[in-house]
């Protein structure tokens, strides 16, 4: 879905002139009926200010309800780029509003919303530096991001972190919008779970060295909940496959609009890992190639493949389990998948 279509979604939540007139006529008719029942002789003219006030309240209520239904922040919606309105509404219904602000002398971090699935969590945040600071580098990230449970489940999940800067329309001010991506072995959402969240040292990428360097020191932390709705569906596969000539078992695949996660068992993970070390790592422009690519075949005959790696892969050589999570350039049209291809086999996906 393009930015133009997304903007139309937001425009659609505001009642137009025709809708306002219908609302006015509805309220007017209701008022007349009530007047008849109560046998009041008050004229419509006398009630017109109250009716107009009711119309205004109705318009605001209608807009608020629509905005709540389209619960995704506009920046989040433009980042995700849903494939259609149905998917936009589906994602919106799963979003969780955080709206927490952490401030110190070096800047203010506003944590806005979270959305995710069984293995990927996106957190939308804004950072505002002190006045006079210009944040216009090509890329930003926080050093030492951390997210832990506050209880018995503390530190019980593996994780990876990435940051992506969003276009906020003003590249030369003191504010940036970021999406923090968290990769985990299992879903971290759940009612009642409270997390200790913290980040340190805002870093910007050096245009010459392409290395991230600290531009604003400091730490920002708070307790928060991540009660988003898990948007993924789990499919049991349990089929033998071959990875670079070594035997393995494709156990499960979890699919959502956000990402795909594969769980694979093999007694040869060490050999598989060593083999991938010898493969070419980049495409010459800094993009890392995906050594475990997966192809999605859609019902309309189109397909897409993770030729370049975006996500995380973890191999546990002790248990022989590999978990690899991948995202595509655009959101996955998960309701229209016919099959997936992984190495030498095709696996049908049935709803």
Short mmCIF file of C-alpha atoms in Angstrom, two decimals:
data_model
loop_
_atom_site.label_atom_id
_atom_site.label_comp_id
_atom_site.label_asym_id
_atom_site.label_seq_id
_atom_site.Cartn_x
_atom_site.Cartn_y
_atom_site.Cartn_z
CA UNK A 1 0.00 0.00 0.00
CA UNK A 2 1.53 3.32 -1.07
CA UNK A 3 1.80 6.50 1.05
CA UNK A 4 -0.97 7.98 -1.12
CA UNK A 5 -3.30 5.12 -0.23
CA UNK A 6 -2.34 5.36 3.43
CA UNK A 7 -3.14 9.07 3.45
CA UNK A 8 -6.53 8.25 1.99
CA UNK A 9 -7.16 5.87 4.88
CA UNK A 10 -6.63 8.69 7.35
CA UNK A 11 -8.74 11.08 5.32
CA UNK A 12 -11.50 8.50 5.29
CA UNK A 13 -11.95 8.61 9.06
CA UNK A 14 -13.19 12.25 8.97
CA UNK A 15 -16.91 12.70 8.08
CA UNK A 16 -17.44 14.57 4.82
CA UNK A 17 -20.06 17.25 4.13
CA UNK A 18 -22.66 14.75 2.96
CA UNK A 19 -22.17 12.59 6.04
CA UNK A 20 -22.45 15.64 8.31
CA UNK A 21 -25.70 16.66 6.61
CA UNK A 22 -27.13 13.16 7.08
CA UNK A 23 -26.14 13.26 10.72
CA UNK A 24 -27.85 16.65 11.07
CA UNK A 25 -31.04 15.39 9.41
CA UNK A 26 -31.04 12.28 11.63
CA UNK A 27 -30.67 14.35 14.78
CA UNK A 28 -33.31 16.81 13.53
CA UNK A 29 -35.86 14.03 12.88
CA UNK A 30 -35.15 12.48 16.28
CA UNK A 31 -35.63 15.83 17.94
CA UNK A 32 -38.96 16.39 16.15
CA UNK A 33 -40.23 12.95 17.16
CA UNK A 34 -39.34 13.56 20.76
CA UNK A 35 -41.07 16.94 20.60
CA UNK A 36 -44.25 15.30 19.33
CA UNK A 37 -44.20 12.63 22.00
CA UNK A 38 -43.71 15.19 24.73
CA UNK A 39 -46.22 17.57 23.06
CA UNK A 40 -43.78 20.41 23.32
CA UNK A 41 -44.38 23.56 21.29
CA UNK A 42 -40.75 24.62 21.11
CA UNK A 43 -39.73 25.50 17.56
CA UNK A 44 -36.86 23.87 15.68
CA UNK A 45 -35.15 27.25 15.47
CA UNK A 46 -34.84 27.36 19.25
CA UNK A 47 -33.25 23.90 19.28
CA UNK A 48 -30.92 24.51 16.35
CA UNK A 49 -27.86 25.54 18.48
CA UNK A 50 -28.23 22.35 20.52
CA UNK A 51 -28.60 20.31 17.35
CA UNK A 52 -25.50 21.88 15.82
CA UNK A 53 -23.62 21.14 19.04
CA UNK A 54 -24.81 17.52 18.87
CA UNK A 55 -23.62 17.33 15.27
CA UNK A 56 -20.18 18.57 16.30
CA UNK A 57 -20.01 16.04 19.14
CA UNK A 58 -21.19 13.33 16.76
CA UNK A 59 -18.53 14.25 14.22
CA UNK A 60 -15.81 14.22 16.87
CA UNK A 61 -17.06 10.92 18.29
CA UNK A 62 -17.25 9.37 14.83
CA UNK A 63 -13.73 10.52 14.06
CA UNK A 64 -12.41 9.29 17.42
CA UNK A 65 -14.00 5.88 16.97
CA UNK A 66 -12.59 5.57 13.47
CA UNK A 67 -9.20 6.68 14.69
CA UNK A 68 -9.34 4.10 17.47
CA UNK A 69 -10.23 1.43 14.91
CA UNK A 70 -7.37 2.62 12.74
CA UNK A 71 -5.23 2.52 15.87
CA UNK A 72 -1.85 2.55 14.16
CA UNK A 73 0.13 5.76 14.30
CA UNK A 74 0.46 7.24 10.82
CA UNK A 75 4.25 6.90 10.94
CA UNK A 76 3.87 3.24 11.90
CA UNK A 77 1.39 2.66 9.07
CA UNK A 78 3.75 4.21 6.52
CA UNK A 79 6.63 2.10 7.85
CA UNK A 80 4.70 -1.16 7.67
CA UNK A 81 3.05 -0.45 4.26
CA UNK A 82 0.10 -2.90 4.50
CA UNK A 83 -0.85 -4.59 1.24
CA UNK A 84 -4.51 -3.55 1.47
CA UNK A 85 -7.05 -1.88 3.75
CA UNK A 86 -8.09 -5.20 5.29
CA UNK A 87 -4.53 -5.87 6.42
CA UNK A 88 -4.20 -2.30 7.72
CA UNK A 89 -7.28 -2.80 9.89
CA UNK A 90 -6.05 -6.21 11.04
CA UNK A 91 -2.69 -4.79 12.11
CA UNK A 92 -4.37 -1.82 13.72
CA UNK A 93 -6.53 -4.06 15.86
CA UNK A 94 -3.38 -5.82 17.10
CA UNK A 95 -1.41 -2.67 17.95
CA UNK A 96 -0.76 -1.67 21.56
CA UNK A 97 -0.56 1.99 22.58
CA UNK A 98 2.26 2.70 25.07
CA UNK A 99 2.67 6.51 25.08
CA UNK A 100 5.43 6.73 27.68
CA UNK A 101 7.91 9.58 27.86
CA UNK A 102 11.38 9.49 29.44
CA UNK A 103 13.33 12.74 29.73
CA UNK A 104 16.77 13.85 30.90
CA UNK A 105 19.05 16.81 30.19
CA UNK A 106 20.23 15.24 26.91
CA UNK A 107 16.87 14.59 25.31
CA UNK A 108 13.39 13.09 25.49
CA UNK A 109 12.43 9.59 24.38
CA UNK A 110 8.73 9.02 23.63
CA UNK A 111 7.74 5.35 23.31
CA UNK A 112 4.53 5.35 21.30
CA UNK A 113 3.24 1.99 20.09
CA UNK A 114 4.10 -1.70 19.73
CA UNK A 115 3.04 -4.36 17.26
CA UNK A 116 4.35 -7.84 16.63
CA UNK A 117 3.96 -11.55 16.12
CA UNK A 118 5.39 -14.75 17.60
CA UNK A 119 9.02 -13.80 16.97
CA UNK A 120 9.24 -10.14 15.95
CA UNK A 121 8.24 -7.02 17.89
CA UNK A 122 8.25 -3.49 16.47
CA UNK A 123 8.30 -0.52 18.85
CA UNK A 124 7.68 2.97 17.46
CA UNK A 125 9.49 5.80 19.26
CA UNK A 126 10.44 9.45 18.87
CA UNK A 127 13.61 11.06 20.18
CA UNK A 128 13.86 14.81 20.67
CA UNK A 129 17.29 16.33 21.29
CA UNK A 130 17.88 19.68 23.05
CA UNK A 131 17.05 22.78 21.01
CA UNK A 132 19.76 23.74 18.55
CA UNK A 133 20.73 20.13 17.84
CA UNK A 134 20.26 18.92 14.27
CA UNK A 135 19.58 15.22 13.75
CA UNK A 136 20.03 14.69 10.01
CA UNK A 137 22.38 11.71 9.71
CA UNK A 138 21.60 8.88 7.31
CA UNK A 139 21.07 6.40 10.13
CA UNK A 140 20.61 6.34 13.90
CA UNK A 141 20.47 3.71 16.60
CA UNK A 142 20.73 3.39 20.36
CA UNK A 143 23.66 1.60 21.93
CA UNK A 144 22.96 -1.11 24.49
CA UNK A 145 19.19 -1.58 24.08
CA UNK A 146 17.78 -3.85 26.75
CA UNK A 147 14.42 -5.48 27.42
CA UNK A 148 13.90 -7.87 30.36
CA UNK A 149 11.00 -9.35 32.29
CA UNK A 150 10.41 -8.30 35.86
CA UNK A 151 9.70 -11.63 37.48
CA UNK A 152 10.07 -15.37 37.12
CA UNK A 153 10.43 -15.13 33.35
CA UNK A 154 13.32 -12.69 33.50
CA UNK A 155 15.97 -13.21 30.82
CA UNK A 156 14.28 -16.36 29.53
CA UNK A 157 14.27 -15.32 25.88
CA UNK A 158 16.98 -14.87 23.28
CA UNK A 159 16.82 -11.59 21.41
CA UNK A 160 18.33 -9.34 18.76
CA UNK A 161 17.83 -5.62 18.17
CA UNK A 162 17.76 -3.38 15.11
CA UNK A 163 16.76 0.26 14.50
CA UNK A 164 15.34 1.95 11.43
CA UNK A 165 14.94 5.70 11.00
CA UNK A 166 11.62 6.90 9.57
CA UNK A 167 11.04 9.89 7.33
CA UNK A 168 9.29 12.44 9.55
CA UNK A 169 9.12 15.14 6.86
CA UNK A 170 11.72 17.42 8.46
CA UNK A 171 15.28 16.02 8.28
CA UNK A 172 16.97 19.12 9.69
CA UNK A 173 15.30 19.52 13.06
CA UNK A 174 16.12 18.08 16.49
CA UNK A 175 13.67 15.17 16.31
CA UNK A 176 13.80 11.69 14.76
CA UNK A 177 11.34 8.82 14.61
CA UNK A 178 12.64 5.27 14.98
CA UNK A 179 11.29 1.75 14.79
CA UNK A 180 13.05 -0.67 17.10
CA UNK A 181 12.86 -4.27 15.91
CA UNK A 182 13.24 -7.01 18.52
CA UNK A 183 13.76 -10.63 17.44
CA UNK A 184 12.93 -13.37 19.95
CA UNK A 185 12.59 -17.14 20.01
CA UNK A 186 9.02 -16.86 21.27
CA UNK A 187 6.35 -14.19 21.50
CA UNK A 188 6.93 -11.67 24.27
CA UNK A 189 3.39 -10.33 24.32
CA UNK A 190 1.00 -11.20 27.10
CA UNK A 191 -1.43 -9.65 29.53
CA UNK A 192 0.15 -8.70 32.81
CA UNK A 193 3.76 -8.86 31.66
CA UNK A 194 5.81 -5.84 32.60
CA UNK A 195 9.19 -5.18 31.03
CA UNK A 196 12.18 -3.15 32.10
CA UNK A 197 13.10 -1.22 28.95
CA UNK A 198 16.22 0.88 28.49
CA UNK A 199 18.48 2.33 25.79
CA UNK A 200 21.78 4.18 26.01
CA UNK A 201 23.73 6.62 23.86
CA UNK A 202 22.13 7.77 20.62
CA UNK A 203 24.52 6.93 17.80
CA UNK A 204 24.67 8.22 14.22
CA UNK A 205 26.32 6.54 11.27
CA UNK A 206 29.48 8.24 10.04
CA UNK A 207 29.00 9.02 6.31
CA UNK A 208 32.65 8.23 5.55
CA UNK A 209 33.39 5.17 7.66
CA UNK A 210 29.80 3.88 7.86
CA UNK A 211 30.49 3.18 11.53
CA UNK A 212 28.03 4.23 14.24
CA UNK A 213 29.38 6.83 16.65
CA UNK A 214 27.80 8.30 19.78
CA UNK A 215 26.36 11.79 19.19
CA UNK A 216 24.18 12.17 22.29
CA UNK A 217 25.24 10.31 25.46
CA UNK A 218 22.84 9.29 28.18
CA UNK A 219 20.40 6.60 29.17
CA UNK A 220 16.60 6.39 28.98
CA UNK A 221 14.62 3.68 30.74
CA UNK A 222 11.14 2.85 32.00
CA UNK A 223 8.78 -0.01 32.81
CA UNK A 224 6.23 -0.81 30.12
CA UNK A 225 3.78 -3.39 28.84
CA UNK A 226 3.72 -4.89 25.35
CA UNK A 227 0.18 -6.24 25.15
CA UNK A 228 -0.05 -6.32 21.36
CA UNK A 229 -1.98 -9.06 19.59
CA UNK A 230 0.16 -11.86 18.14
CA UNK A 231 -0.62 -11.71 14.40
CA UNK A 232 1.04 -15.01 13.44
CA UNK A 233 -0.24 -18.47 12.58
CA UNK A 234 1.76 -21.63 13.31
CA UNK A 235 1.96 -24.51 10.82
CA UNK A 236 3.35 -27.93 11.75
CA UNK A 237 5.61 -29.27 8.97
CA UNK A 238 7.72 -32.16 10.39
CA UNK A 239 9.39 -33.13 7.12
CA UNK A 240 12.93 -34.18 6.24
CA UNK A 241 15.01 -31.70 4.25
CA UNK A 242 18.63 -31.25 3.22
CA UNK A 243 20.64 -28.12 4.08
CA UNK A 244 23.82 -27.84 2.06
CA UNK A 245 24.02 -31.63 1.84
CA UNK A 246 23.31 -32.25 5.53
CA UNK A 247 20.17 -33.92 6.89
CA UNK A 248 17.68 -31.85 8.89
CA UNK A 249 14.01 -31.79 9.88
CA UNK A 250 11.82 -28.79 9.06
CA UNK A 251 9.68 -28.67 12.23
CA UNK A 252 7.42 -25.62 12.09
CA UNK A 253 6.83 -22.38 10.26
CA UNK A 254 5.14 -19.34 11.79
CA UNK A 255 3.70 -16.79 9.35
CA UNK A 256 2.38 -13.29 9.94
CA UNK A 257 2.23 -10.09 7.86
CA UNK A 258 5.41 -9.00 9.66
CA UNK A 259 7.72 -12.01 9.43
CA UNK A 260 8.24 -15.71 8.84
CA UNK A 261 9.97 -17.93 11.42
CA UNK A 262 11.31 -21.41 10.68
CA UNK A 263 12.35 -23.94 13.32
CA UNK A 264 14.70 -26.68 12.13
CA UNK A 265 16.33 -29.59 13.94
CA UNK A 266 19.59 -31.16 12.78
CA UNK A 267 22.46 -33.15 14.23
CA UNK A 268 24.74 -31.38 11.75
CA UNK A 269 24.25 -27.73 12.72
CA UNK A 270 27.96 -27.25 13.33
CA UNK A 271 28.79 -28.54 9.85
CA UNK A 272 26.03 -26.42 8.31
CA UNK A 273 27.28 -23.34 10.17
CA UNK A 274 30.90 -23.89 9.07
CA UNK A 275 29.77 -24.33 5.48
CA UNK A 276 27.90 -21.00 5.46
CA UNK A 277 31.00 -19.24 6.81
CA UNK A 278 32.67 -19.96 3.49
CA UNK A 279 29.89 -18.39 1.45
CA UNK A 280 30.01 -14.86 0.10
CA UNK A 281 28.59 -12.64 2.84
CA UNK A 282 27.63 -9.45 0.97
CA UNK A 283 26.36 -8.32 -2.42
CA UNK A 284 29.07 -5.64 -2.77
CA UNK A 285 26.83 -2.85 -1.48
CA UNK A 286 26.77 -3.88 2.17
CA UNK A 287 23.63 -6.03 2.08
CA UNK A 288 24.15 -9.45 3.65
CA UNK A 289 23.00 -12.41 1.59
CA UNK A 290 20.53 -14.85 3.12
CA UNK A 291 22.15 -18.28 3.50
CA UNK A 292 18.79 -19.87 4.32
CA UNK A 293 16.47 -18.21 1.79
CA UNK A 294 12.77 -18.98 1.67
CA UNK A 295 10.37 -18.33 -1.20
CA UNK A 296 6.70 -17.49 -0.81
CA UNK A 297 4.38 -18.56 -3.64
CA UNK A 298 1.08 -16.67 -3.71
CA UNK A 299 -2.25 -17.90 -5.02
CA UNK A 300 -2.14 -15.37 -7.87
CA UNK A 301 1.07 -16.90 -9.26
CA UNK A 302 3.51 -14.29 -7.93
CA UNK A 303 6.36 -15.07 -5.55
CA UNK A 304 9.06 -13.40 -3.48
CA UNK A 305 12.32 -14.66 -1.99
CA UNK A 306 14.53 -13.53 0.89
CA UNK A 307 17.68 -13.17 -1.19
CA UNK A 308 19.05 -10.63 1.29
CA UNK A 309 18.96 -11.26 4.99
CA UNK A 310 16.73 -9.22 7.26
CA UNK A 311 16.02 -10.77 10.63
CA UNK A 312 17.91 -13.14 12.88
CA UNK A 313 19.23 -16.71 12.94
CA UNK A 314 20.19 -18.60 16.07
CA UNK A 315 21.78 -22.04 16.17
CA UNK A 316 21.94 -24.04 19.40
CA UNK A 317 24.68 -26.60 18.77
CA UNK A 318 23.86 -28.39 22.03
CA UNK A 319 20.19 -29.08 21.24
CA UNK A 320 20.55 -29.13 17.46
CA UNK A 321 17.83 -26.51 16.96
CA UNK A 322 17.99 -23.61 14.52
CA UNK A 323 15.51 -20.72 14.58
CA UNK A 324 15.58 -18.25 11.70
CA UNK A 325 13.23 -15.27 11.42
CA UNK A 326 12.92 -13.30 8.19
CA UNK A 327 11.10 -10.23 6.99
CA UNK A 328 10.53 -9.09 3.43
CA UNK A 329 10.83 -5.65 1.85
CA UNK A 330 7.06 -5.26 2.18
CA UNK A 331 4.55 -6.85 4.52
CA UNK A 332 3.60 -10.43 3.75
CA UNK A 333 0.15 -11.03 2.28
CA UNK A 334 -0.25 -13.95 4.68
CA UNK A 335 -3.89 -14.71 3.78
CA UNK A 336 -2.96 -15.39 0.12
CA UNK A 337 -0.01 -17.79 0.48
CA UNK A 338 -0.26 -21.01 -1.54
CA UNK A 339 3.08 -22.57 -0.56
CA UNK A 340 6.62 -21.90 0.61
CA UNK A 341 9.83 -23.29 -0.85
CA UNK A 342 12.77 -23.99 1.43
CA UNK A 343 15.90 -25.45 -0.17
CA UNK A 344 14.87 -28.58 -2.09
CA UNK A 345 11.20 -28.86 -1.08
CA UNK A 346 7.89 -27.06 -1.52
CA UNK A 347 5.42 -27.00 1.35
CA UNK A 348 1.72 -26.17 0.78
CA UNK A 349 0.18 -23.71 3.24
CA UNK A 350 -3.44 -24.56 4.00
CA UNK A 351 -5.76 -22.24 5.89
#
